Short mmCIF file of C-alpha atoms in Angstrom, two decimals:
data_model
loop_
_atom_site.label_atom_id
_atom_site.label_comp_id
_atom_site.label_asym_id
_atom_site.label_seq_id
_atom_site.Cartn_x
_atom_site.Cartn_y
_atom_site.Cartn_z
CA MET A 1 0.04 -0.03 -0.09
CA PHE A 2 2.63 2.30 0.80
CA LYS A 3 4.83 1.95 -2.43
CA LYS A 4 1.45 2.39 -4.47
CA VAL A 5 0.54 5.91 -2.91
CA LEU A 6 4.33 7.26 -3.39
CA VAL A 7 3.43 6.12 -7.12
CA LEU A 8 0.45 7.61 -7.09
CA PHE A 9 1.57 10.81 -5.61
CA PHE A 10 4.45 10.98 -8.22
CA ILE A 11 2.17 10.33 -11.26
CA THR A 12 -0.42 12.58 -10.47
CA LEU A 13 1.37 15.47 -9.17
CA SER A 14 -0.54 15.47 -5.92
CA GLY A 15 -0.92 18.45 -3.79
CA ALA A 16 -2.22 20.46 -0.93
CA ILE A 17 -4.49 23.09 -0.10
CA ILE A 18 -7.59 22.35 0.97
CA HIS A 19 -10.51 25.12 0.69
CA SER A 20 -13.66 26.28 1.69
CA GLU A 21 -16.18 27.90 -0.16
CA GLU A 22 -16.89 31.30 1.49
CA VAL A 23 -14.33 33.65 3.00
CA HIS A 24 -14.70 34.74 6.39
CA ALA A 25 -13.51 38.24 7.21
CA SER A 26 -13.04 37.83 11.03
CA GLU A 27 -10.32 34.77 10.24
CA ILE A 28 -8.16 37.63 7.95
CA GLU A 29 -5.33 38.25 10.45
CA ASN A 30 -2.27 40.61 8.93
CA ASN A 31 0.33 37.79 8.40
CA GLN A 32 -2.10 35.66 6.31
CA VAL A 33 -0.54 34.05 3.06
CA ILE A 34 -3.09 36.16 0.99
CA SER A 35 -6.00 38.77 1.51
CA SER A 36 -9.55 38.74 0.84
CA ARG A 37 -8.98 40.62 -2.38
CA ALA A 38 -7.28 37.15 -3.78
CA ILE A 39 -10.82 35.69 -3.76
CA GLN A 40 -13.34 37.42 -6.44
CA ASN A 41 -16.50 36.64 -7.67
CA ASP A 42 -16.88 38.98 -10.19
CA LYS A 43 -18.16 36.79 -13.41
CA TYR A 44 -21.34 35.30 -14.43
CA GLU A 45 -21.77 33.19 -16.91
CA PRO A 46 -24.76 30.73 -16.37
CA THR A 47 -24.84 29.15 -19.82
CA GLY A 48 -21.14 29.16 -20.58
CA ASN A 49 -19.27 31.04 -23.33
CA GLN A 50 -21.58 31.58 -26.41
CA ASP A 51 -18.67 32.12 -28.96
CA VAL A 52 -17.84 28.73 -28.21
CA ARG A 53 -18.95 25.66 -29.89
CA TYR A 54 -21.59 23.23 -27.79
CA PRO A 55 -20.88 20.95 -25.94
CA GLN A 56 -18.21 22.76 -23.96
CA ILE A 57 -15.87 21.99 -20.85
CA VAL A 58 -14.75 24.96 -18.46
CA ILE A 59 -12.71 25.19 -15.62
CA ARG A 60 -13.39 28.33 -13.32
CA THR A 61 -11.99 29.68 -9.98
CA ASN A 62 -12.50 32.63 -7.89
CA ARG A 63 -8.86 33.25 -6.97
CA THR A 64 -7.24 36.12 -8.51
CA PRO A 65 -4.01 35.03 -10.60
CA GLU A 66 -1.61 35.10 -8.10
CA ARG A 67 -0.38 31.58 -6.49
CA THR A 68 -0.49 31.32 -2.84
CA ASP A 69 2.33 31.55 -0.38
CA MET A 70 2.73 28.93 1.82
CA ASN A 71 5.08 29.89 3.78
CA ASP A 72 3.09 30.84 7.06
CA VAL A 73 0.87 27.64 6.48
CA ILE A 74 4.04 25.57 6.90
CA LYS A 75 4.96 27.61 9.64
CA LYS A 76 1.99 26.81 11.25
CA ALA A 77 2.22 23.00 10.53
CA ASP A 78 5.70 23.17 11.84
CA THR A 79 4.35 24.34 15.27
CA ALA A 80 1.76 21.82 15.53
CA ALA A 81 3.85 18.90 14.94
CA ASP A 82 6.62 20.67 17.62
CA GLN A 83 3.65 19.45 20.02
CA TYR A 84 5.08 16.35 20.13
CA PRO A 85 8.85 14.82 20.23
CA PHE A 86 10.55 14.33 16.57
CA GLU A 87 10.32 10.88 17.19
CA ASP A 88 6.59 10.43 17.60
CA LYS A 89 5.77 10.20 13.96
CA GLU A 90 2.23 9.16 14.39
CA ASN A 91 0.94 12.04 16.44
CA ARG A 92 3.02 14.83 14.47
CA ALA A 93 1.19 13.68 11.20
CA LYS A 94 -2.10 13.62 13.15
CA ALA A 95 -1.68 17.37 14.40
CA VAL A 96 -0.36 18.77 10.98
CA THR A 97 -2.98 17.09 9.23
CA GLN A 98 -5.75 18.86 11.55
CA GLU A 99 -4.07 22.15 11.68
CA LEU A 100 -3.69 22.06 7.65
CA THR A 101 -7.65 20.99 7.68
CA LYS A 102 -8.38 23.79 10.06
CA GLU A 103 -6.24 26.39 8.16
CA PHE A 104 -7.34 25.30 4.87
CA GLY A 105 -10.95 25.40 5.93
CA SER A 106 -10.92 29.05 6.69
CA GLY A 107 -12.07 29.82 3.28
CA ARG A 108 -8.97 31.99 2.03
CA PHE A 109 -7.44 29.58 -0.68
CA GLY A 110 -10.70 30.10 -2.75
CA HIS A 111 -12.19 27.28 -5.10
CA THR A 112 -11.66 25.57 -8.71
CA TRP A 113 -14.37 23.28 -10.48
CA ILE A 114 -15.19 21.93 -13.96
CA ILE A 115 -18.17 22.52 -15.73
CA ILE A 116 -19.81 20.76 -18.87
CA PHE A 117 -22.47 23.00 -20.91
CA ASN A 118 -24.12 20.99 -23.50
CA SER A 119 -26.05 23.82 -24.82
CA ASN A 120 -26.52 27.31 -24.07
CA LYS A 121 -30.15 26.43 -22.56
CA LYS A 122 -29.89 27.39 -18.73
CA GLY A 123 -29.62 24.20 -16.72
CA ASP A 124 -28.14 22.02 -19.55
CA ALA A 125 -24.89 21.61 -17.86
CA THR A 126 -22.98 18.63 -15.36
CA THR A 127 -20.52 19.98 -12.57
CA TYR A 128 -17.44 18.42 -11.09
CA GLY A 129 -15.94 19.23 -7.95
CA TYR A 130 -14.08 18.02 -5.02
CA HIS A 131 -15.08 19.00 -1.70
CA GLU A 132 -13.88 18.73 1.97
CA LYS A 133 -15.78 16.23 3.83
CA TYR A 134 -17.36 14.67 0.87
CA GLY A 135 -14.55 13.87 -1.99
CA PHE A 136 -16.02 14.20 -5.37
CA VAL A 137 -19.12 15.79 -5.61
CA LYS A 138 -21.36 15.86 -9.37
CA ASN A 139 -23.78 18.67 -9.57
CA GLY A 140 -23.30 20.12 -6.01
CA THR A 141 -25.45 23.08 -5.57
CA ALA A 142 -25.75 23.30 -1.87
CA GLY A 143 -23.95 25.27 0.74
CA ASP A 144 -20.03 24.00 0.82
CA ARG A 145 -20.81 22.16 -2.51
CA ASN A 146 -21.44 24.99 -4.76
CA ASP A 147 -20.23 23.91 -8.14
CA ASN A 148 -23.56 25.73 -10.00
CA PRO A 149 -23.19 27.12 -13.38
CA GLU A 150 -24.55 30.32 -11.73
CA ARG A 151 -21.85 30.39 -9.46
CA LYS A 152 -19.77 33.69 -10.13
CA PHE A 153 -16.22 33.40 -10.71
CA HIS A 154 -12.89 35.39 -11.47
CA VAL A 155 -11.00 33.30 -14.61
CA GLU A 156 -11.95 30.47 -16.61
CA ARG A 157 -10.81 28.80 -19.63
CA VAL A 158 -13.37 27.51 -21.81
CA LEU A 159 -12.73 24.83 -24.86
CA PRO A 160 -15.05 22.70 -27.10
CA LEU A 161 -15.37 19.31 -25.55
CA ASP A 162 -13.68 16.77 -28.05
CA GLU A 163 -15.85 14.90 -29.67
CA ASN A 164 -13.86 11.53 -28.42
CA MET A 165 -14.18 13.00 -24.84
CA THR A 166 -17.75 12.51 -23.57
CA THR A 167 -19.44 12.82 -20.10
CA GLU A 168 -19.57 8.94 -20.05
CA LYS A 169 -15.96 8.72 -20.33
CA LEU A 170 -15.29 11.39 -17.58
CA GLU A 171 -17.29 9.64 -15.15
CA LYS A 172 -16.77 6.01 -15.83
CA GLU A 173 -13.05 6.64 -16.28
CA ILE A 174 -11.14 9.65 -15.40
CA ILE A 175 -12.90 10.68 -12.49
CA PRO A 176 -13.20 7.56 -10.72
CA ALA A 177 -9.10 6.79 -11.10
CA LEU A 178 -8.72 10.19 -9.33
CA ASN A 179 -11.29 9.32 -6.63
CA GLU A 180 -9.24 6.07 -6.24
CA GLN A 181 -5.91 7.42 -6.44
CA SER A 182 -7.29 10.14 -3.30
CA ALA A 183 -9.33 7.55 -1.26
CA GLU A 184 -5.39 5.23 -0.87
CA VAL A 185 -4.01 8.69 0.13
CA GLY A 186 -6.80 9.32 2.76
CA LYS A 187 -6.22 5.94 4.36
CA ILE A 188 -2.63 6.27 4.70
CA MET A 189 -3.61 9.68 6.08
CA GLY A 190 -5.95 8.04 8.62
CA ILE A 191 -8.59 10.32 7.06
CA PRO A 192 -12.22 8.88 7.45
CA ILE A 193 -13.83 8.15 4.21
CA GLU A 194 -17.79 7.68 4.09
CA ASN A 195 -17.49 6.46 0.70
CA PRO A 196 -14.32 5.43 -1.11
CA SER A 197 -15.94 5.31 -4.62
CA ASN A 198 -16.29 9.26 -3.87
CA GLY A 199 -12.50 9.57 -2.98
CA ALA A 200 -11.02 11.69 -0.17
CA TYR A 201 -10.66 15.52 0.09
CA THR A 202 -7.49 15.28 1.95
CA PRO A 203 -4.52 18.31 2.61
CA ILE A 204 -2.92 16.23 -0.71
CA ASN A 205 -5.81 15.76 -2.91
CA ASN A 206 -7.98 19.13 -3.45
CA CYS A 207 -10.42 21.26 -5.68
CA ALA A 208 -7.17 22.53 -7.60
CA TRP A 209 -5.74 18.81 -8.14
CA PHE A 210 -8.96 17.35 -9.05
CA ALA A 211 -10.17 20.14 -11.37
CA GLY A 212 -6.60 20.39 -12.79
CA ASN A 213 -6.13 16.65 -13.45
CA VAL A 214 -9.88 16.61 -15.01
CA TRP A 215 -9.32 19.39 -17.22
CA ASN A 216 -5.82 18.08 -18.55
CA SER A 217 -7.16 14.69 -19.17
CA ALA A 218 -10.18 16.03 -21.36
CA THR A 219 -8.47 18.45 -23.13
CA ASN A 220 -4.83 17.74 -23.37
CA ASN A 221 -4.37 21.23 -22.94
CA GLY A 222 -1.50 21.18 -20.32
CA LEU A 223 -2.95 23.36 -17.70
CA LEU A 224 -0.31 24.20 -14.85
CA PHE A 225 -2.16 24.15 -11.80
CA THR A 226 1.03 23.12 -9.44
CA GLN A 227 3.54 25.34 -7.59
CA ASN A 228 6.98 23.72 -6.16
CA PHE A 229 6.96 21.98 -2.86
CA ASP A 230 9.62 20.22 -1.12
CA GLY A 231 7.99 17.30 0.29
CA VAL A 232 11.12 15.60 1.46
CA THR A 233 12.08 18.11 4.00
CA HIS A 234 8.49 18.67 5.20
CA GLY A 235 7.64 15.10 4.91
CA ASN A 236 10.34 14.20 7.28
CA TYR A 237 9.49 17.23 9.72
CA TRP A 238 5.66 16.35 9.76
CA GLY A 239 6.17 12.67 9.99
CA MET A 240 4.69 11.99 6.80
CA PRO A 241 7.31 10.04 4.80
CA PHE A 242 5.31 9.59 1.99
CA LEU A 243 5.27 13.11 1.25
CA SER A 244 8.74 12.46 -0.01
CA MET A 245 7.78 12.07 -3.42
CA VAL A 246 5.72 15.15 -3.75
CA LYS A 247 7.71 17.63 -5.45
CA GLU A 248 4.33 20.19 -6.42
CA ILE A 249 1.34 21.62 -5.26
CA ALA A 250 -2.18 21.97 -6.95
CA ASP A 251 -3.42 25.21 -6.00
CA PRO A 252 -6.21 27.53 -6.84
CA GLY A 253 -4.05 30.24 -7.19
CA MET A 254 -1.63 28.79 -9.51
CA VAL A 255 -4.80 27.46 -11.74
CA ALA A 256 -5.72 31.25 -11.83
CA GLU A 257 -2.01 32.62 -13.04
CA SER A 258 -2.35 29.98 -15.65
CA LEU A 259 -5.69 30.85 -17.11
CA ALA A 260 -4.76 34.35 -17.19
CA ALA A 261 -1.94 33.54 -19.19
CA PHE A 262 -3.88 32.09 -21.95
#
């Protein structure tokens, strides 16, 4: 199992930015890694882009084009780990996982999701996203699962859906493979998984990881959705040796940077 997870990390360039749907102003401090201005919901296209042939695939994010500065998050994770002796890797890892979940759950990191618009008729669309507590969510429209086509965003990329890429292929091949990978990671991190077939939303497998992989698999567009991460150093310090193969982190801010560059 351990070797399998390392291979999955290496192949998929797994990353770690847990997100929430709303920015809570009361939780924004002077030393936070990004400001509330980094999340903007100023664009509205409930039926997709009328200038692009249907069916079309869309990747959206509410982040501004600036990658997340992870230094502050890493310092907090280090502090959480330091509650336990360096030799107590199990409790150090648990403490870091809890800290990352709390930190990223503040809503400061934004969201990235996928939509398939079948036509310009309102409601004729399918949405795909990854969410804390749920893992994979299809057509999520309630509370912290809002991938609604009417949800506002800041930047996007829209392409015609290739005739060889159907929603059936996405749902029966591409997405299940990602869910299997994230479930394996969730198990090794000790994260409760209610429904393994939906995968696991972890400090490794997040909304940007999922959406970026789905987009690249469906379009061959080569979207860069990760930033560099020293998995060897941090994994060793946090008691998470499986991070040793992780050299990049998926990040909604990185998605926004790449989308803005097109």
